[in-house]
Short mmCIF file of C-alpha atoms and ligand atoms in Angstrom, two decimals:
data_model
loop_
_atom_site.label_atom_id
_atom_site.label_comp_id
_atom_site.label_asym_id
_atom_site.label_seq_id
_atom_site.Cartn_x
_atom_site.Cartn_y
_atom_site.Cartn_z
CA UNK P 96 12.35 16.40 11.84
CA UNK P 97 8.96 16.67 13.49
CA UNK P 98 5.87 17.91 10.75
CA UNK P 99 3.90 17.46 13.91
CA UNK P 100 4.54 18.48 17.65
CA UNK P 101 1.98 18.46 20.24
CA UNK P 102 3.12 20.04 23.82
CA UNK P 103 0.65 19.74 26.99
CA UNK P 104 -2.01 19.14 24.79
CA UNK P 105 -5.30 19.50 27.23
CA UNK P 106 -8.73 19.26 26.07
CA UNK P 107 -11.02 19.87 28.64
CA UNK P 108 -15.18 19.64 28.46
CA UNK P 109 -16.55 23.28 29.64
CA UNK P 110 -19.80 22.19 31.13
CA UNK P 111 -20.82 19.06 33.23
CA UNK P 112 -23.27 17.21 31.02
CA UNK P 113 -27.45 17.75 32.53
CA UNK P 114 -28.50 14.24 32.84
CA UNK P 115 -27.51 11.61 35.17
CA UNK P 116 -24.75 11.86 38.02
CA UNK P 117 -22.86 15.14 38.35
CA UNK P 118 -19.51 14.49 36.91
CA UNK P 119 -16.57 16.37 37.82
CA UNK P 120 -18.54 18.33 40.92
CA UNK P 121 -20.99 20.91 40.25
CA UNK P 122 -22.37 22.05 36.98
CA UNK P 123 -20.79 24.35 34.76
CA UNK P 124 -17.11 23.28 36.07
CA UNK P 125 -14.51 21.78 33.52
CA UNK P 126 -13.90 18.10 32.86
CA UNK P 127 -10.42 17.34 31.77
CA UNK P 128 -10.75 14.83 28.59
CA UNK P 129 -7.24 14.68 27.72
CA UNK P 130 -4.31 15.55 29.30
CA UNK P 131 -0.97 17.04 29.08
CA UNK P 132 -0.25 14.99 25.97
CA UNK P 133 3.07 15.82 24.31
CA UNK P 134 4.26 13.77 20.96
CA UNK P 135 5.78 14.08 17.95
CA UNK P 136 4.64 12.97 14.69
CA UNK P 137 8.28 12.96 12.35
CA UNK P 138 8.07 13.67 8.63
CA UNK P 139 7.32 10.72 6.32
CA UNK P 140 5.98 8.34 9.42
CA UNK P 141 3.75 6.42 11.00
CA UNK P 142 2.85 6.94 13.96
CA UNK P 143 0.28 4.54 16.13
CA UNK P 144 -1.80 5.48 18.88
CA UNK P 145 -3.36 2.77 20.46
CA UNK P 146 -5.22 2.75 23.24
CA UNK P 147 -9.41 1.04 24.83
CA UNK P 148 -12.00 2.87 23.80
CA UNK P 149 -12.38 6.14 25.38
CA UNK P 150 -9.35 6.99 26.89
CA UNK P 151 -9.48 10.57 24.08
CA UNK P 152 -7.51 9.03 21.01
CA UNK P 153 -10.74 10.30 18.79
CA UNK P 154 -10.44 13.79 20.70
CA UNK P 155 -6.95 14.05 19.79
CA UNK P 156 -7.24 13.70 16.13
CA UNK P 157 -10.42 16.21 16.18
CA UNK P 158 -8.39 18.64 18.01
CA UNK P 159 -5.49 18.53 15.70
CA UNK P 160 -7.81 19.38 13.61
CA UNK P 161 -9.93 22.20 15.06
CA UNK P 162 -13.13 20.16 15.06
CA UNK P 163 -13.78 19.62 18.70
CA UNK P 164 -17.39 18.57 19.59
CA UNK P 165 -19.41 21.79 20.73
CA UNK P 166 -18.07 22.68 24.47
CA UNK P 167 -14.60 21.21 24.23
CA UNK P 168 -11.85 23.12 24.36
CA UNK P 169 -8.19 22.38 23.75
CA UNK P 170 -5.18 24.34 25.06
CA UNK P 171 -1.37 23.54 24.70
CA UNK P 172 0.68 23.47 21.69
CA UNK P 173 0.05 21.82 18.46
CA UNK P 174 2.70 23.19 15.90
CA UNK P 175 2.43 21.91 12.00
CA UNK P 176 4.86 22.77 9.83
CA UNK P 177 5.98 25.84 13.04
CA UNK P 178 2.05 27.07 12.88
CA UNK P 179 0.21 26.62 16.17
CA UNK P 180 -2.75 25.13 15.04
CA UNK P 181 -4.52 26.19 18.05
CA UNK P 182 -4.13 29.90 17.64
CA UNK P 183 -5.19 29.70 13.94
CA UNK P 184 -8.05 31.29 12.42
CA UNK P 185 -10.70 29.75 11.10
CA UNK P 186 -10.29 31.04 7.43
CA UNK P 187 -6.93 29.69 7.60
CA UNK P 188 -7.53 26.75 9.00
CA UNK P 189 -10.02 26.08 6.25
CA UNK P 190 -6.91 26.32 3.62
CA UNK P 191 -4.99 23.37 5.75
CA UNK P 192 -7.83 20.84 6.80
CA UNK P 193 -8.51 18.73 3.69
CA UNK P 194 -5.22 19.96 2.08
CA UNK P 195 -2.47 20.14 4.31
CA UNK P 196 -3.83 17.77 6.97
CA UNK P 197 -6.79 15.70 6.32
CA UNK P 198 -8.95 12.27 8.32
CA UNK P 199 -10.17 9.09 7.39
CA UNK P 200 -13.18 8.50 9.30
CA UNK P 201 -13.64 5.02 10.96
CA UNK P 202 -17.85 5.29 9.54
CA UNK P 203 -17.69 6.65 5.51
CA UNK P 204 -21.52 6.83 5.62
CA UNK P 205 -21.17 9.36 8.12
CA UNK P 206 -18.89 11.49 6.27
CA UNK P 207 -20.14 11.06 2.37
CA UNK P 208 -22.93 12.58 1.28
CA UNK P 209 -25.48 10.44 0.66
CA UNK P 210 -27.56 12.87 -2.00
CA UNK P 211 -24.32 13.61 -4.01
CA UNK P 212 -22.17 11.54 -6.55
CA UNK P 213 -18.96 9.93 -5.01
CA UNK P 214 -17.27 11.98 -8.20
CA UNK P 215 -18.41 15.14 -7.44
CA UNK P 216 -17.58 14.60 -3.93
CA UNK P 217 -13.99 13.78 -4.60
CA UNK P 218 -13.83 16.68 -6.80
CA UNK P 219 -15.56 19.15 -4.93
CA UNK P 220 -12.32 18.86 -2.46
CA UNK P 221 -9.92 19.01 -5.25
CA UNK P 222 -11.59 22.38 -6.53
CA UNK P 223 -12.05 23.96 -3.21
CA UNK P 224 -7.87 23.07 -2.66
CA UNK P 225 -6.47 23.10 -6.03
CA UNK P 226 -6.02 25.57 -9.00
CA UNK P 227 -7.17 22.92 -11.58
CA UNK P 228 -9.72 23.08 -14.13
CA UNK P 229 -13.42 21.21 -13.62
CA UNK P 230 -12.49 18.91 -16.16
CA UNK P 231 -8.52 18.15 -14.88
CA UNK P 232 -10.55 17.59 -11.19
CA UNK P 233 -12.72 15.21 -12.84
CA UNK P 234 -9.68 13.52 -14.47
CA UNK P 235 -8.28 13.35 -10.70
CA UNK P 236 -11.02 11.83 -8.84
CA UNK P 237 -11.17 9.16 -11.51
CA UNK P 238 -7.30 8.57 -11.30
CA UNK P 239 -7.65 8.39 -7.49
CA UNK P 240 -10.11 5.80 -7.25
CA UNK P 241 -8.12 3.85 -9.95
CA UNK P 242 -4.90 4.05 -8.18
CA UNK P 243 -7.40 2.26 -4.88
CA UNK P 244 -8.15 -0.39 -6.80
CA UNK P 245 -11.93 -0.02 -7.49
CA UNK P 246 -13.57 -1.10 -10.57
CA UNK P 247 -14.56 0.55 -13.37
CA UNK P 248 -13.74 3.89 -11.43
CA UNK P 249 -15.28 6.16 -14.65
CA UNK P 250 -18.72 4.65 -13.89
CA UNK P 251 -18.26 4.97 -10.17
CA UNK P 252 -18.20 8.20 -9.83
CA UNK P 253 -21.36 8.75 -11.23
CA UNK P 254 -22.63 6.85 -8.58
CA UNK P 255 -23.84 7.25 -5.12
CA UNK P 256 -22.70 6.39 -2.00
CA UNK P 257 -25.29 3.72 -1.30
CA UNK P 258 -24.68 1.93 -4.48
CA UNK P 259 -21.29 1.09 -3.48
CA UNK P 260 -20.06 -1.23 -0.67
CA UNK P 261 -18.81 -0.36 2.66
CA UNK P 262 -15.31 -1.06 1.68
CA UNK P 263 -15.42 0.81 -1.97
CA UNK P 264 -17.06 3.72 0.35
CA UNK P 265 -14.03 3.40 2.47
CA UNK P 266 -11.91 3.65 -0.07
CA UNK P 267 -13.53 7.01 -1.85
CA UNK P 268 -13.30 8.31 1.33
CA UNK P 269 -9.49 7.79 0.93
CA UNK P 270 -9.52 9.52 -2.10
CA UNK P 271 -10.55 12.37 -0.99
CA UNK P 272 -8.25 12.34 1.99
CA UNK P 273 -5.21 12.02 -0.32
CA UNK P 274 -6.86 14.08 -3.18
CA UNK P 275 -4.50 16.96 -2.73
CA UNK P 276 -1.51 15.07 -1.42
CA UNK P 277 -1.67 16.07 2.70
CA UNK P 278 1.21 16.13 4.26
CA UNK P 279 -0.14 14.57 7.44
CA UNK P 280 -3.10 11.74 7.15
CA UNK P 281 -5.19 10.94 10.44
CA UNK P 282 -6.42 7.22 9.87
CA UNK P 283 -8.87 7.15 13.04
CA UNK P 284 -9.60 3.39 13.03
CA UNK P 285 -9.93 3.29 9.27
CA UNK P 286 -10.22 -0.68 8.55
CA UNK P 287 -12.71 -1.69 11.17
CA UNK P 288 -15.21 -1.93 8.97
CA UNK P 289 -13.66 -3.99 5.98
CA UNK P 290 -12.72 -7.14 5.25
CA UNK P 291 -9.31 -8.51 5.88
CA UNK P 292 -8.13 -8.26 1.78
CA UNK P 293 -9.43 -4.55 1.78
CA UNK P 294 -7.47 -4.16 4.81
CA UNK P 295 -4.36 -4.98 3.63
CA UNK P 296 -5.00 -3.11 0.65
CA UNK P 297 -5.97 0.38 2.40
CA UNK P 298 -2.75 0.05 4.58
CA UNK P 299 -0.66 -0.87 1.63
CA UNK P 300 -1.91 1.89 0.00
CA UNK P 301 -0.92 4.34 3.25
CA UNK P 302 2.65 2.76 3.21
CA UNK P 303 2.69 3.73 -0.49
CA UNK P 304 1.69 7.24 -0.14
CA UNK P 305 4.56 7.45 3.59
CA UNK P 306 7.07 6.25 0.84
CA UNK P 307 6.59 7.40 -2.03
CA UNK P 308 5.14 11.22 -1.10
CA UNK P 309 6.92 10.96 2.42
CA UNK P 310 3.44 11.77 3.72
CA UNK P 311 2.82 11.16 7.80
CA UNK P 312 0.01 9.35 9.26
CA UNK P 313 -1.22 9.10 13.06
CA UNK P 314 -2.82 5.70 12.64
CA UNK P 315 -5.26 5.00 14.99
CA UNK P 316 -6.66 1.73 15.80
CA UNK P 317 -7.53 -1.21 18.20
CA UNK P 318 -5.55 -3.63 16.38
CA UNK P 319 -2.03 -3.91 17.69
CA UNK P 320 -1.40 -5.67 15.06
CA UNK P 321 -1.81 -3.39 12.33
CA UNK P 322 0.48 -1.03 14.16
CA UNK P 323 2.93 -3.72 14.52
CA UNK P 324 3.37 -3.76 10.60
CA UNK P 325 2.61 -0.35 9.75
CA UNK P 326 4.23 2.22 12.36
CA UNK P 327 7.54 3.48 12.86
CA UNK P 328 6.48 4.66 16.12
CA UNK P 329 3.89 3.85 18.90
CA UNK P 330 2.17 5.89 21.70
CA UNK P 331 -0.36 3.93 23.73
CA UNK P 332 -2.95 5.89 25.52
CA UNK P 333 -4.97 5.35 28.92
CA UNK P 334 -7.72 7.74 30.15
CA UNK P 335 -6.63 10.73 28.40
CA UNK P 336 -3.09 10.32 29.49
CA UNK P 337 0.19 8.79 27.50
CA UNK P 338 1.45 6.34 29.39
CA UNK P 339 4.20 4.77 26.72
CA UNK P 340 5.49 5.49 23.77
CA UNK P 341 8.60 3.96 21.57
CA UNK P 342 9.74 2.77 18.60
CA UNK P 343 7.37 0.11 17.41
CA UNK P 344 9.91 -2.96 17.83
CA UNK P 345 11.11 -1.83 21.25
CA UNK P 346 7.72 -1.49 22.46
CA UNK P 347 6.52 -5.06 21.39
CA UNK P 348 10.06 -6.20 22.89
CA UNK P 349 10.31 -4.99 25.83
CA UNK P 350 6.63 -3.22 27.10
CA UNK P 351 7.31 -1.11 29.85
CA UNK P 352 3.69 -0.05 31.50
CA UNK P 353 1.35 -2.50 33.00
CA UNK P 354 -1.28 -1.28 31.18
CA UNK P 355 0.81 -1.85 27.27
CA UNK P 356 1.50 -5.74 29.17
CA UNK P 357 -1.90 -6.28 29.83
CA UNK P 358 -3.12 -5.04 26.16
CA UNK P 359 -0.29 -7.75 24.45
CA UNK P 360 -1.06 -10.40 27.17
CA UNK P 361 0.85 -13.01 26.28
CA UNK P 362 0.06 -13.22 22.48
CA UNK P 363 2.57 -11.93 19.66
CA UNK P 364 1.33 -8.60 17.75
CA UNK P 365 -0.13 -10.13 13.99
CA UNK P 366 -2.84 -8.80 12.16
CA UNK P 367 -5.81 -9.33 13.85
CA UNK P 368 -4.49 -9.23 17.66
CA UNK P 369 -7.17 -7.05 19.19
CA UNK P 370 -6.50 -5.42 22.29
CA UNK P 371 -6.82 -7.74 25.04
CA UNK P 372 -9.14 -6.97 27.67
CA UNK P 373 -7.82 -5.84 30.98
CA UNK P 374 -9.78 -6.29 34.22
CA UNK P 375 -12.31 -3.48 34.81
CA UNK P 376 -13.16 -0.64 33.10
CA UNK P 377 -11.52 2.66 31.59
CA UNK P 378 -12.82 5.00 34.30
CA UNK P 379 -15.01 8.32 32.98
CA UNK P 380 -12.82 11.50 32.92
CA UNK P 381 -15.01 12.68 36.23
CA UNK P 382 -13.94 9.43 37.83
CA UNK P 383 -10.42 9.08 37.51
CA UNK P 384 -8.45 7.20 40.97
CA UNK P 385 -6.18 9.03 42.43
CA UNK P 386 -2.43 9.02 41.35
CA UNK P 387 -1.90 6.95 38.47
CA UNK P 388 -4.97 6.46 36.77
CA UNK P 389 -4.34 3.04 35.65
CA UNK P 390 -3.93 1.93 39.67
CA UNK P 391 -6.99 0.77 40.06
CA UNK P 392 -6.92 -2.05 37.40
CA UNK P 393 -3.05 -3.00 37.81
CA UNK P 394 -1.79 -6.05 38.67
CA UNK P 395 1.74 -4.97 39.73
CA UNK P 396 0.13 -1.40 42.08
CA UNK P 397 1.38 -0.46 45.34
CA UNK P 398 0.32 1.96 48.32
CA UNK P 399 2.86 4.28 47.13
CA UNK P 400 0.93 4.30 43.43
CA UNK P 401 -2.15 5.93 44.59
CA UNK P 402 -0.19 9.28 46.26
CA UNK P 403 0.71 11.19 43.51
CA UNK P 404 0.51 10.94 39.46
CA UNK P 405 3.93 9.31 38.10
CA UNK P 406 5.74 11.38 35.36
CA UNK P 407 5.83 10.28 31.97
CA UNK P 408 9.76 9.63 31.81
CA UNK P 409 12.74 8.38 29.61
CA UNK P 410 13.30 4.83 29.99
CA UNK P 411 15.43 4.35 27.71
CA UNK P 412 16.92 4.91 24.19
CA UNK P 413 17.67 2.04 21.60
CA UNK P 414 18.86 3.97 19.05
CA UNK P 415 15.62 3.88 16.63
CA UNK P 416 13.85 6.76 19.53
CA UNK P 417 13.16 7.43 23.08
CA UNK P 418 11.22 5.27 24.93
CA UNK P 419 9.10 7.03 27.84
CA UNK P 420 6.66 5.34 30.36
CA UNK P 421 4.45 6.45 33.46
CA UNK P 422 4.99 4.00 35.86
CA UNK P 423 6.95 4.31 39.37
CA UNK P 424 7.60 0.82 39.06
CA UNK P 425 10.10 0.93 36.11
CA UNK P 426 13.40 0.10 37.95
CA UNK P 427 11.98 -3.37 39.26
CA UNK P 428 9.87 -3.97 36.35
CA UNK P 429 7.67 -7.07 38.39
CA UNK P 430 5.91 -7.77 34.60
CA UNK P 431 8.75 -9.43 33.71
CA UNK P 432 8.98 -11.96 35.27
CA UNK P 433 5.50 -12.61 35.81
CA UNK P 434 5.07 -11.76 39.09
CA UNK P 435 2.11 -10.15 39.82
CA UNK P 436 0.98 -7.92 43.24
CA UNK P 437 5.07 -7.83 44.51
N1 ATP X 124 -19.19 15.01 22.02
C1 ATP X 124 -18.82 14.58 23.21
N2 ATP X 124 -19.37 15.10 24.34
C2 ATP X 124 -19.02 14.65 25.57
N3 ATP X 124 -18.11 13.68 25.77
C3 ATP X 124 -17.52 13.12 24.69
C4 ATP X 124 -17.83 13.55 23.36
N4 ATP X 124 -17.08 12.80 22.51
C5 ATP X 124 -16.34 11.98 23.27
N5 ATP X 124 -16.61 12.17 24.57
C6 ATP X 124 -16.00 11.46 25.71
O1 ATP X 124 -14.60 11.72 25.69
C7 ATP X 124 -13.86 10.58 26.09
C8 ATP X 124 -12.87 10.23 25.01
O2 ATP X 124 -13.57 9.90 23.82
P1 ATP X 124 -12.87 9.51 22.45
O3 ATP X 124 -13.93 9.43 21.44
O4 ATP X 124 -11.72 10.41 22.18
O5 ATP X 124 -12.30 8.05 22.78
P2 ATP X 124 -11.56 7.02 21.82
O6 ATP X 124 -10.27 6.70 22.49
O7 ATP X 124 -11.48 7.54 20.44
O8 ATP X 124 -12.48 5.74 21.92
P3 ATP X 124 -12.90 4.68 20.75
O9 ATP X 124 -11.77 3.70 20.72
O10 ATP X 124 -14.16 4.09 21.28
O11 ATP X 124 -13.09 5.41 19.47
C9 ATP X 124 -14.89 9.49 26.37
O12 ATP X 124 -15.12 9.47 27.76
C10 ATP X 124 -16.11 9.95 25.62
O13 ATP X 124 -17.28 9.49 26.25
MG1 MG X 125 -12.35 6.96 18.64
#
């Protein structure tokens, strides 16, 4: 069962930014960010969405959340637990961010405080959520940074944020993301900044809570890798757009959009495989080519690519989930084989 379903999520940008070129045509007209974006995320999952930077992944998680940058604007469906999140009130929506549904930020410095104790910081989100007593919340936040594996976690919490390193910060961020148990984590890049062992040890801990608390995640990242060995499912993402999703082994298998070949190249999915560059550049929302957007920077395009926006359909089902790609060039599938410009 879905905890998560997004339908024709859009998110469009209301005015055309002042400086520089025009984008999108005159000012004041709407830029579309992301678009038409429909997934689900199942109970007790992870699901990976992968994808260069800027094609919207970041706008996706912020709109799930209501927390849009100032002049975005997100329209669709995005049902939680059968409650449109986009038609929800702001007082109520207070009572699921943080509790039902909260984010680990890919910065923690951005998102700690740097004047207040890491304690009281955990604990200020299990007393705004929670009916528990000062001194049980206390109790918690120490708990929580024991069960993450940091030190002496009854003397950190008296400290600050810039007394601790960038991975315990990391990881105090965590604990307050899973202080009251969500039922849907948003990892948005959460391990660029750490070392490989702390790594491994934040994503254990995420497989932990999927298991043992059946929590979701939507796991984003750059590291193909990572969602290789940590989601169920997979949605990769191109200038606002899905292009293909599947079940995470059928999807390293058997890729089915140029632009998901290009980003495995030739090397298997470990830990550590970055996305691999492909030629040229994500276009800007304002600047997208017409029909597919990827058309431009494919290997495998044709005349007919360029007339009209493919559909994102079923190509095929192994079982494990569907497996949907935008491409009009499924049936031949020239990536296969290698052949390029056929
Ligand atoms: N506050 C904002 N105002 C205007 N445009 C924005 C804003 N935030 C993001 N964008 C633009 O929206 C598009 C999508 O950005 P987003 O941050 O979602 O990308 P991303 O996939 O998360 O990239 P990354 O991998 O670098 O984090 C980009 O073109 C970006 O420049
Ligand atoms: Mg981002």
């Amino acid at each position: 069962m879905s905890l998560l379903s997004m339908r024709d999520l859009s998110i469009n940008l209301a005015r055309a930014p002042s400086s520089g070129k025009s984008p999108g045509g005159s000012a004041g007209s709407s830029i579309n960010m992301v678009n038409s974006l429909t997934l689900d995320i199942p109970e007790g999952s992870v699901f990976g969405l992968a994808g260069e930077s800027g094609c919207g992944k970041s706008l996706t998680a912020l709109s799930i959340l209501g927390i849009l940058p100032r002049g975005m604007h997100a329209t669709g469906e995005v049902t939680f637990k059968g409650r449109d999140l986009l038609k929800m009130d702001e007082k109520t929506f207070r009572s699921v961010r943080g509790h039902e549904i909260s984010m680990v930020f890919q910065e923690p410095m951005t998102s700690l405080n740097p004047v207040l104790k890491v304690g009281y910081q955990i604990e200020e989100v299990i007393n705004t959520h929670l009916a528990v007593s000062k001194k049980e919340a206390a109790h918690m936040a120490v708990s929580l940074l024991r069960e993450l594996n940091i030190p002496s976690p009854e003397q950190r919490v008296r400290e600050y944020p810039h007394q601790l390193s960038g991975g315990m910060r990391q990881r105090v961020m965590m604990a307050m993301a899973i202080a009251c148990s969500p039922s849907l984590l948003i990892a948005d890049e959460p391990t660029t900044a750490l070392d490989v062992t702390i790594e491994a040890q934040l994503l254990r801990m995420i497989r932990r809570l999927r298991d043992d608390k059946g929590m979701s995640v939507l796991l984003i990242t750059h590291d193909l890798g990572i969602i290789a060995e940590n989601a169920e499912t997979v949605a990769i993402m191109y200038a606002g757009r899905l292009v293909e999703q599947a079940p995470v082994a059928e999807l390293f298998r058997a890729p089915m959009h140029p632009y998901t070949v290009g980003l495995l190249g030739s090397v298997p999915a470990q830990r550590g495989t970055k996305l691999k560059p492909v030629r040229g550049m994500v276009p800007k929302p304002w600047e997208l080519p017409a029909g597919c957007t990827f058309s431009d920077r494919c290997d495998f395009a044709q005349e007919a690519c360029s007339a009209a926006e493919p559909e994102f359909m079923e190509v095929g089902d192994s079982g494990a989930g569907r497996h949907r790609s935008r491409c009009i060039r499924t049936d031949d599938a020239p990536w296969r084989n290698g052949n390029n410009k056929s």
